Amino acid sequence: MTSLSALPGPPALSLDLGGRTALVTGAAGGIGRACALRLAAAGAEVRAVDRDVAGLDELAERARDLAGTVEPHVLDLTDLDAAELAAAGTDVLVNNAGLQLVRPIEEFPPDVFHTVLTVMLEAPFRLIRGALPHMYGQGWGRIVNVSSVHGLRASAFKSAYVSAKHGLEGLSKTTALEGAPHGVTSNCVNPAYVRTPLVERQIADQARAHGIPEERVPAEVLLKDSAVKRLIEPEEVAEAVVYLCSPQASFVTGTSLVLDGGWTAH
Ligand SMILES: NC(=O)c1ccc[n+]([C@@H]2O[C@H](COP(=O)([O-])OP(=O)(O)OC[C@H]3O[C@@H](n4cnc5c(N)ncnc54)[C@H](O)[C@@H]3O)[C@@H](O)[C@H]2O)c1
């Protein structure tokens, strides 16, 4: 089987977000947790949004000794009005929450399609809508949308996810155009497969949809199109998110920072 072991992490970017507030959705696990911890390590006051209460408690515990703070905010993002309200007053918004279902279109439950689009596209729109007035008022804001290679490329059996991520790319670019005169940047980060629960949970579905045993899924599905044959770590994605919040990235807007091990080079 192809090795999924990670390389040692690179040194972190030096960034001071003291005095800034940041909202991260899907902060209870995976990439969102890494982003929340990284932003708090840079000094930010992080509003950690998720529906997973136990995961948020664990995150708050882990964040205790960091320069900034992490404040858990329990919320199901299908409550769109509450999502928009939660984003008011934040300086940095990381739209990260997501879910996945791997099924052929003819077997894909319409209600799941609707939920995926609600959480991964409509909620980001409402969160951005809630965050922009404060950002515009102070002439500074950073919006980072955790997209995916699947915002740029399709894979079979992921109709809802690919649709949501392609939509998020469009939302991010539109936000960049409207936000530029107000000092607000909006970008996507686009990882290939990351070592998170979302990926672990889809191995069985991928095996079934592709008609292969589970142990062949990493090499033959997950890493098939990546030139670098390993999963990326959540902390590496968080580092890209922090870069997009840095002064060095103030001219970077409306773009997609692709972390795909060469997948889209094909
Ligand atoms: N893991 C990957 O390989 C990968 C690759 C590219 C992009 N991404 C994207 O990264 C983001 C995070 O994914 P992850 O891999 O860390 O997944 P994850 O499953 O580890 O974490 C997702 C988090 O979102 C939360 N969430 C889901 N639905 C929610 C809802 N209705 N309300 C509130 N919270 C909700 C979950 O509770 C969970 O904590 C997603 O947008 C995903 O599409 C992941």
mmCIF file of C-alpha atoms and ligand atoms in Angstrom:
data_model
loop_
_atom_site.group_PDB
_atom_site.id
_atom_site.type_symbol
_atom_site.label_atom_id
_atom_site.label_comp_id
_atom_site.label_asym_id
_atom_site.label_seq_id
_atom_site.Cartn_x
_atom_site.Cartn_y
_atom_site.Cartn_z
ATOM 1 C CA MET A 1 0.000 0.000 0.000
ATOM 2 C CA THR A 2 1.190 3.542 -0.715
ATOM 3 C CA SER A 3 2.587 5.176 2.424
ATOM 4 C CA LEU A 4 0.391 7.911 3.885
ATOM 5 C CA SER A 5 2.997 9.056 6.390
ATOM 6 C CA ALA A 6 3.623 12.783 6.553
ATOM 7 C CA LEU A 7 6.862 14.708 6.180
ATOM 8 C CA PRO A 8 8.096 16.774 9.142
ATOM 9 C CA GLY A 9 6.362 20.158 9.239
ATOM 10 C CA PRO A 10 8.111 23.307 8.025
ATOM 11 C CA PRO A 11 8.774 26.270 10.361
ATOM 12 C CA ALA A 12 5.674 28.419 10.886
ATOM 13 C CA LEU A 13 5.191 31.904 9.401
ATOM 14 C CA SER A 14 5.685 34.651 11.986
ATOM 15 C CA LEU A 15 2.453 36.661 12.221
ATOM 16 C CA ASP A 16 0.926 38.808 14.968
ATOM 17 C CA LEU A 17 -2.879 38.793 14.992
ATOM 18 C CA GLY A 18 -3.102 40.299 18.488
ATOM 19 C CA GLY A 19 -6.238 42.453 18.772
ATOM 20 C CA ARG A 20 -7.906 40.681 15.818
ATOM 21 C CA THR A 21 -10.948 38.448 16.071
ATOM 22 C CA ALA A 22 -11.278 35.425 13.816
ATOM 23 C CA LEU A 23 -14.252 33.158 13.178
ATOM 24 C CA VAL A 24 -13.537 29.611 12.021
ATOM 25 C CA THR A 25 -16.384 27.285 11.036
ATOM 26 C CA GLY A 26 -16.046 23.535 11.437
ATOM 27 C CA ALA A 27 -13.490 24.271 14.153
ATOM 28 C CA ALA A 28 -14.145 21.123 16.179
ATOM 29 C CA GLY A 29 -12.140 18.843 13.906
ATOM 30 C CA GLY A 30 -9.646 18.366 11.114
ATOM 31 C CA ILE A 31 -8.589 21.452 9.174
ATOM 32 C CA GLY A 32 -10.845 23.820 11.139
ATOM 33 C CA ARG A 33 -9.281 22.815 14.438
ATOM 34 C CA ALA A 34 -5.787 23.310 13.020
ATOM 35 C CA CYS A 35 -6.820 26.756 11.716
ATOM 36 C CA ALA A 36 -8.360 27.786 15.047
ATOM 37 C CA LEU A 37 -5.246 26.732 16.969
ATOM 38 C CA ARG A 38 -2.908 28.397 14.457
ATOM 39 C CA LEU A 39 -4.834 31.682 14.495
ATOM 40 C CA ALA A 40 -4.939 31.636 18.310
ATOM 41 C CA ALA A 41 -1.190 30.895 18.372
ATOM 42 C CA ALA A 42 -0.776 34.073 16.275
ATOM 43 C CA GLY A 43 -2.646 35.975 19.018
ATOM 44 C CA ALA A 44 -6.159 36.157 17.578
ATOM 45 C CA GLU A 45 -9.357 35.868 19.595
ATOM 46 C CA VAL A 46 -10.942 32.935 17.794
ATOM 47 C CA ARG A 47 -14.680 32.294 17.660
ATOM 48 C CA ALA A 48 -14.767 28.546 17.057
ATOM 49 C CA VAL A 49 -18.041 27.547 15.388
ATOM 50 C CA ASP A 50 -19.225 23.948 15.101
ATOM 51 C CA ARG A 51 -22.205 21.741 15.935
ATOM 52 C CA ASP A 52 -19.920 19.207 17.659
ATOM 53 C CA VAL A 53 -19.954 20.218 21.333
ATOM 54 C CA ALA A 54 -17.402 17.628 22.524
ATOM 55 C CA GLY A 55 -14.994 18.581 19.739
ATOM 56 C CA LEU A 56 -15.250 22.264 20.631
ATOM 57 C CA ASP A 57 -14.576 21.498 24.314
ATOM 58 C CA GLU A 58 -11.471 19.536 23.346
ATOM 59 C CA LEU A 59 -10.324 22.398 21.136
ATOM 60 C CA ALA A 60 -10.751 24.944 23.943
ATOM 61 C CA GLU A 61 -8.715 22.699 26.234
ATOM 62 C CA ARG A 62 -5.907 22.423 23.681
ATOM 63 C CA ALA A 63 -5.855 26.201 23.171
ATOM 64 C CA ARG A 64 -5.355 27.069 26.843
ATOM 65 C CA ASP A 65 -1.680 28.059 26.661
ATOM 66 C CA LEU A 66 -1.738 29.943 23.366
ATOM 67 C CA ALA A 67 -1.153 33.679 22.913
ATOM 68 C CA GLY A 68 -4.738 34.250 21.820
ATOM 69 C CA THR A 69 -8.037 32.729 22.901
ATOM 70 C CA VAL A 70 -10.554 30.224 21.572
ATOM 71 C CA GLU A 71 -14.208 30.762 22.397
ATOM 72 C CA PRO A 72 -16.472 27.809 21.483
ATOM 73 C CA HIS A 73 -19.685 28.746 19.696
ATOM 74 C CA VAL A 74 -22.078 25.833 19.229
ATOM 75 C CA LEU A 75 -24.052 26.301 16.030
ATOM 76 C CA ASP A 76 -25.522 24.156 13.276
ATOM 77 C CA LEU A 77 -24.760 26.078 10.102
ATOM 78 C CA THR A 78 -28.010 24.977 8.482
ATOM 79 C CA ASP A 79 -29.462 27.725 10.716
ATOM 80 C CA LEU A 80 -28.508 30.396 8.216
ATOM 81 C CA ASP A 81 -29.876 33.392 10.131
ATOM 82 C CA ALA A 82 -27.844 32.387 13.202
ATOM 83 C CA ALA A 83 -24.753 31.919 11.027
ATOM 84 C CA GLU A 84 -25.034 35.436 9.632
ATOM 85 C CA LEU A 85 -25.469 36.881 13.119
ATOM 86 C CA ALA A 86 -22.471 34.940 14.471
ATOM 87 C CA ALA A 87 -20.167 36.541 11.914
ATOM 88 C CA ALA A 88 -20.860 40.137 12.961
ATOM 89 C CA GLY A 89 -17.779 41.978 14.204
ATOM 90 C CA THR A 90 -15.125 39.530 13.052
ATOM 91 C CA ASP A 91 -11.885 40.657 11.352
ATOM 92 C CA VAL A 92 -10.939 37.278 9.851
ATOM 93 C CA LEU A 93 -13.462 34.742 8.570
ATOM 94 C CA VAL A 94 -12.463 31.192 7.707
ATOM 95 C CA ASN A 95 -15.279 29.321 5.958
ATOM 96 C CA ASN A 96 -14.236 25.733 6.540
ATOM 97 C CA ALA A 97 -17.122 23.513 7.706
ATOM 98 C CA GLY A 98 -17.967 20.747 5.311
ATOM 99 C CA LEU A 99 -19.297 17.245 4.808
ATOM 100 C CA GLN A 100 -19.001 14.589 2.157
ATOM 101 C CA LEU A 101 -21.090 11.807 0.656
ATOM 102 C CA VAL A 102 -19.704 9.516 -2.045
ATOM 103 C CA ARG A 103 -22.533 8.100 -4.226
ATOM 104 C CA PRO A 104 -23.393 7.914 -7.914
ATOM 105 C CA ILE A 105 -25.837 10.669 -8.908
ATOM 106 C CA GLU A 106 -28.729 8.286 -9.481
ATOM 107 C CA GLU A 107 -28.360 7.039 -5.872
ATOM 108 C CA PHE A 108 -27.528 10.431 -4.307
ATOM 109 C CA PRO A 109 -30.249 11.423 -1.777
ATOM 110 C CA PRO A 110 -31.651 14.852 -2.746
ATOM 111 C CA ASP A 111 -31.933 15.924 0.899
ATOM 112 C CA VAL A 112 -28.195 15.312 1.412
ATOM 113 C CA PHE A 113 -27.425 17.291 -1.758
ATOM 114 C CA HIS A 114 -29.459 20.157 -0.296
ATOM 115 C CA THR A 115 -27.685 19.988 3.096
ATOM 116 C CA VAL A 116 -24.226 19.933 1.491
ATOM 117 C CA LEU A 117 -25.057 23.014 -0.580
ATOM 118 C CA THR A 118 -26.546 24.749 2.488
ATOM 119 C CA VAL A 119 -23.550 24.148 4.786
ATOM 120 C CA MET A 120 -20.792 24.549 2.193
ATOM 121 C CA LEU A 121 -22.115 27.369 -0.019
ATOM 122 C CA GLU A 122 -25.134 29.146 1.394
ATOM 123 C CA ALA A 123 -23.752 29.374 4.954
ATOM 124 C CA PRO A 124 -20.453 30.879 3.696
ATOM 125 C CA PHE A 125 -22.510 33.480 1.783
ATOM 126 C CA ARG A 126 -24.445 34.343 4.941
ATOM 127 C CA LEU A 127 -21.291 34.425 7.087
ATOM 128 C CA ILE A 128 -19.568 36.733 4.602
ATOM 129 C CA ARG A 129 -22.700 38.874 4.499
ATOM 130 C CA GLY A 130 -22.625 39.116 8.296
ATOM 131 C CA ALA A 131 -18.895 39.855 8.475
ATOM 132 C CA LEU A 132 -18.497 42.481 5.748
ATOM 133 C CA PRO A 133 -20.114 45.534 7.420
ATOM 134 C CA HIS A 134 -17.543 45.519 10.261
ATOM 135 C CA MET A 135 -14.677 44.766 7.868
ATOM 136 C CA TYR A 136 -15.730 47.555 5.507
ATOM 137 C CA GLY A 137 -16.171 49.928 8.462
ATOM 138 C CA GLN A 138 -12.555 49.484 9.579
ATOM 139 C CA GLY A 139 -11.083 49.143 6.074
ATOM 140 C CA TRP A 140 -9.546 45.706 6.738
ATOM 141 C CA GLY A 141 -10.718 42.152 6.607
ATOM 142 C CA ARG A 142 -9.566 38.709 5.545
ATOM 143 C CA ILE A 143 -11.877 36.014 4.200
ATOM 144 C CA VAL A 144 -10.438 32.581 3.567
ATOM 145 C CA ASN A 145 -12.648 29.916 2.044
ATOM 146 C CA VAL A 146 -11.473 26.357 2.498
ATOM 147 C CA SER A 147 -12.262 24.994 -0.936
ATOM 148 C CA SER A 148 -10.561 21.927 -2.415
ATOM 149 C CA VAL A 149 -9.028 20.536 -5.545
ATOM 150 C CA HIS A 150 -12.698 19.705 -6.054
ATOM 151 C CA GLY A 151 -13.347 23.436 -6.467
ATOM 152 C CA LEU A 152 -11.262 23.201 -9.634
ATOM 153 C CA ARG A 153 -11.650 19.586 -10.758
ATOM 154 C CA ALA A 154 -14.482 17.057 -10.530
ATOM 155 C CA SER A 155 -14.343 13.474 -9.323
ATOM 156 C CA ALA A 156 -17.005 10.877 -9.994
ATOM 157 C CA PHE A 157 -19.532 10.168 -7.211
ATOM 158 C CA LYS A 158 -19.125 13.578 -5.481
ATOM 159 C CA SER A 159 -21.827 15.633 -7.194
ATOM 160 C CA ALA A 160 -22.887 17.704 -4.174
ATOM 161 C CA TYR A 161 -19.376 18.340 -2.883
ATOM 162 C CA VAL A 162 -17.968 19.315 -6.287
ATOM 163 C CA SER A 163 -20.974 21.569 -6.967
ATOM 164 C CA ALA A 164 -20.629 23.292 -3.596
ATOM 165 C CA LYS A 165 -16.873 23.828 -3.962
ATOM 166 C CA HIS A 166 -17.174 25.189 -7.523
ATOM 167 C CA GLY A 167 -19.840 27.576 -6.201
ATOM 168 C CA LEU A 168 -17.601 28.606 -3.304
ATOM 169 C CA GLU A 169 -14.876 29.552 -5.800
ATOM 170 C CA GLY A 170 -17.322 31.918 -7.505
ATOM 171 C CA LEU A 171 -18.514 33.381 -4.211
ATOM 172 C CA SER A 172 -14.916 33.962 -3.131
ATOM 173 C CA LYS A 173 -14.000 35.774 -6.358
ATOM 174 C CA THR A 174 -17.112 37.969 -6.211
ATOM 175 C CA THR A 175 -16.316 38.844 -2.580
ATOM 176 C CA ALA A 176 -12.775 39.779 -3.647
ATOM 177 C CA LEU A 177 -14.043 42.209 -6.289
ATOM 178 C CA GLU A 178 -16.541 43.870 -3.956
ATOM 179 C CA GLY A 179 -14.171 43.889 -0.973
ATOM 180 C CA ALA A 180 -11.050 45.301 -2.645
ATOM 181 C CA PRO A 181 -12.006 49.006 -2.288
ATOM 182 C CA HIS A 182 -12.618 48.360 1.433
ATOM 183 C CA GLY A 183 -9.328 46.604 2.255
ATOM 184 C CA VAL A 184 -10.960 43.166 2.361
ATOM 185 C CA THR A 185 -9.345 40.229 0.598
ATOM 186 C CA SER A 186 -11.073 36.952 -0.209
ATOM 187 C CA ASN A 187 -9.278 33.811 -1.312
ATOM 188 C CA CYS A 188 -9.667 30.057 -1.433
ATOM 189 C CA VAL A 189 -7.239 27.417 -0.257
ATOM 190 C CA ASN A 190 -7.459 24.220 -2.269
ATOM 191 C CA PRO A 191 -5.976 21.128 -0.668
ATOM 192 C CA ALA A 192 -5.940 17.645 -2.121
ATOM 193 C CA TYR A 193 -6.673 14.853 0.388
ATOM 194 C CA VAL A 194 -5.923 15.941 3.969
ATOM 195 C CA ARG A 195 -5.433 13.569 6.890
ATOM 196 C CA THR A 196 -8.783 14.262 8.654
ATOM 197 C CA PRO A 197 -11.883 12.361 9.812
ATOM 198 C CA LEU A 198 -13.692 13.484 6.638
ATOM 199 C CA VAL A 199 -11.240 11.451 4.546
ATOM 200 C CA GLU A 200 -11.136 8.473 6.912
ATOM 201 C CA ARG A 201 -14.940 8.292 6.832
ATOM 202 C CA GLN A 202 -15.129 8.106 3.019
ATOM 203 C CA ILE A 203 -12.773 5.137 2.506
ATOM 204 C CA ALA A 204 -15.579 2.567 2.741
ATOM 205 C CA ASP A 205 -17.874 4.548 0.414
ATOM 206 C CA GLN A 206 -15.064 5.073 -2.095
ATOM 207 C CA ALA A 207 -14.327 1.337 -2.083
ATOM 208 C CA ARG A 208 -17.979 0.536 -2.743
ATOM 209 C CA ALA A 209 -18.457 3.211 -5.440
ATOM 210 C CA HIS A 210 -15.249 2.217 -7.272
ATOM 211 C CA GLY A 211 -15.762 -1.521 -6.746
ATOM 212 C CA ILE A 212 -12.373 -2.128 -5.070
ATOM 213 C CA PRO A 213 -11.290 -3.293 -1.579
ATOM 214 C CA GLU A 214 -10.786 -0.579 1.052
ATOM 215 C CA GLU A 215 -7.033 -1.158 1.272
ATOM 216 C CA ARG A 216 -6.651 -0.139 -2.402
ATOM 217 C CA VAL A 217 -8.491 3.200 -1.938
ATOM 218 C CA PRO A 218 -5.487 5.308 -0.776
ATOM 219 C CA ALA A 219 -3.270 4.450 -3.744
ATOM 220 C CA GLU A 220 -5.902 3.977 -6.448
ATOM 221 C CA VAL A 221 -8.365 6.742 -5.553
ATOM 222 C CA LEU A 222 -7.076 9.285 -3.013
ATOM 223 C CA LEU A 223 -3.485 9.633 -4.248
ATOM 224 C CA LYS A 224 -4.016 8.577 -7.864
ATOM 225 C CA ASP A 225 -3.776 12.093 -9.329
ATOM 226 C CA SER A 226 -1.316 13.575 -6.830
ATOM 227 C CA ALA A 227 2.346 13.634 -7.890
ATOM 228 C CA VAL A 228 3.336 13.798 -4.195
ATOM 229 C CA LYS A 229 2.192 10.460 -2.796
ATOM 230 C CA ARG A 230 1.107 11.400 0.725
ATOM 231 C CA LEU A 231 -1.843 13.032 2.440
ATOM 232 C CA ILE A 232 -1.382 16.674 3.403
ATOM 233 C CA GLU A 233 -1.612 17.471 7.139
ATOM 234 C CA PRO A 234 -4.260 19.885 8.532
ATOM 235 C CA GLU A 235 -1.458 22.052 9.971
ATOM 236 C CA GLU A 236 -0.040 22.605 6.484
ATOM 237 C CA VAL A 237 -3.419 23.893 5.320
ATOM 238 C CA ALA A 238 -3.651 26.145 8.395
ATOM 239 C CA GLU A 239 -0.282 27.641 7.498
ATOM 240 C CA ALA A 240 -1.631 28.630 4.061
ATOM 241 C CA VAL A 241 -4.679 30.178 5.741
ATOM 242 C CA VAL A 242 -2.454 32.228 8.046
ATOM 243 C CA TYR A 243 -0.323 33.361 5.104
ATOM 244 C CA LEU A 244 -3.467 34.751 3.441
ATOM 245 C CA CYS A 245 -4.126 36.781 6.622
ATOM 246 C CA SER A 246 -0.608 38.239 6.668
ATOM 247 C CA PRO A 247 0.510 41.686 5.474
ATOM 248 C CA GLN A 248 2.644 39.907 2.848
ATOM 249 C CA ALA A 249 -0.562 38.674 1.206
ATOM 250 C CA SER A 250 -2.407 42.007 1.023
ATOM 251 C CA PHE A 251 -2.219 41.997 -2.820
ATOM 252 C CA VAL A 252 -3.403 38.396 -3.013
ATOM 253 C CA THR A 253 -7.157 38.364 -3.575
ATOM 254 C CA GLY A 254 -9.697 36.562 -5.717
ATOM 255 C CA THR A 255 -7.358 33.637 -6.127
ATOM 256 C CA SER A 256 -7.061 29.988 -5.167
ATOM 257 C CA LEU A 257 -3.990 28.807 -3.292
ATOM 258 C CA VAL A 258 -3.646 25.249 -4.490
ATOM 259 C CA LEU A 259 -2.028 22.693 -2.137
ATOM 260 C CA ASP A 260 -2.538 19.598 -4.245
ATOM 261 C CA GLY A 261 0.811 17.842 -4.553
ATOM 262 C CA GLY A 262 0.693 18.430 -8.317
ATOM 263 C CA TRP A 263 -2.819 17.046 -8.959
ATOM 264 C CA THR A 264 -3.940 19.970 -11.183
ATOM 265 C CA ALA A 265 -0.602 19.973 -13.060
ATOM 266 C CA HIS A 266 -2.033 17.118 -15.154
HETATM 267 N N1 LIG B 1 -10.047 16.294 4.290
HETATM 268 C C1 LIG B 1 -9.770 16.547 3.022
HETATM 269 O O1 LIG B 1 -9.154 15.744 2.311
HETATM 270 C C2 LIG B 1 -10.173 17.866 2.414
HETATM 271 C C3 LIG B 1 -9.614 18.205 1.181
HETATM 272 C C4 LIG B 1 -9.968 19.408 0.604
HETATM 273 C C5 LIG B 1 -10.852 20.246 1.250
HETATM 274 N N2 LIG B 1 -11.379 19.887 2.442
HETATM 275 C C6 LIG B 1 -12.332 20.792 3.077
HETATM 276 O O2 LIG B 1 -11.876 21.175 4.329
HETATM 277 C C7 LIG B 1 -12.979 21.498 5.163
HETATM 278 C C8 LIG B 1 -12.825 20.767 6.488
HETATM 279 O O3 LIG B 1 -12.813 19.380 6.238
HETATM 280 P P1 LIG B 1 -12.147 18.316 7.210
HETATM 281 O O4 LIG B 1 -11.495 17.337 6.356
HETATM 282 O O5 LIG B 1 -11.388 19.010 8.281
HETATM 283 O O6 LIG B 1 -13.471 17.627 7.768
HETATM 284 P P2 LIG B 1 -13.904 17.169 9.251
HETATM 285 O O7 LIG B 1 -15.062 16.267 9.032
HETATM 286 O O8 LIG B 1 -12.737 16.697 10.006
HETATM 287 O O9 LIG B 1 -14.386 18.546 9.889
HETATM 288 C C9 LIG B 1 -15.513 19.223 9.400
HETATM 289 C C10 LIG B 1 -16.167 19.951 10.551
HETATM 290 O O10 LIG B 1 -17.332 20.617 10.039
HETATM 291 C C11 LIG B 1 -18.335 20.477 11.016
HETATM 292 N N3 LIG B 1 -19.665 20.585 10.420
HETATM 293 C C12 LIG B 1 -20.205 19.811 9.449
HETATM 294 N N4 LIG B 1 -21.472 20.162 9.242
HETATM 295 C C13 LIG B 1 -21.750 21.193 10.080
HETATM 296 C C14 LIG B 1 -22.902 21.972 10.350
HETATM 297 N N5 LIG B 1 -24.080 21.761 9.728
HETATM 298 N N6 LIG B 1 -22.811 22.959 11.269
HETATM 299 C C15 LIG B 1 -21.665 23.150 11.949
HETATM 300 N N7 LIG B 1 -20.559 22.430 11.768
HETATM 301 C C16 LIG B 1 -20.595 21.464 10.830
HETATM 302 C C17 LIG B 1 -18.135 19.079 11.596
HETATM 303 O O11 LIG B 1 -18.750 18.921 12.863
HETATM 304 C C18 LIG B 1 -16.617 18.995 11.659
HETATM 305 O O12 LIG B 1 -16.098 19.422 12.912
HETATM 306 C C19 LIG B 1 -14.226 21.101 4.388
HETATM 307 O O13 LIG B 1 -14.809 22.240 3.793
HETATM 308 C C20 LIG B 1 -13.697 20.168 3.338
HETATM 309 O O14 LIG B 1 -14.479 20.171 2.189
HETATM 310 C C21 LIG B 1 -11.054 18.693 3.063
#
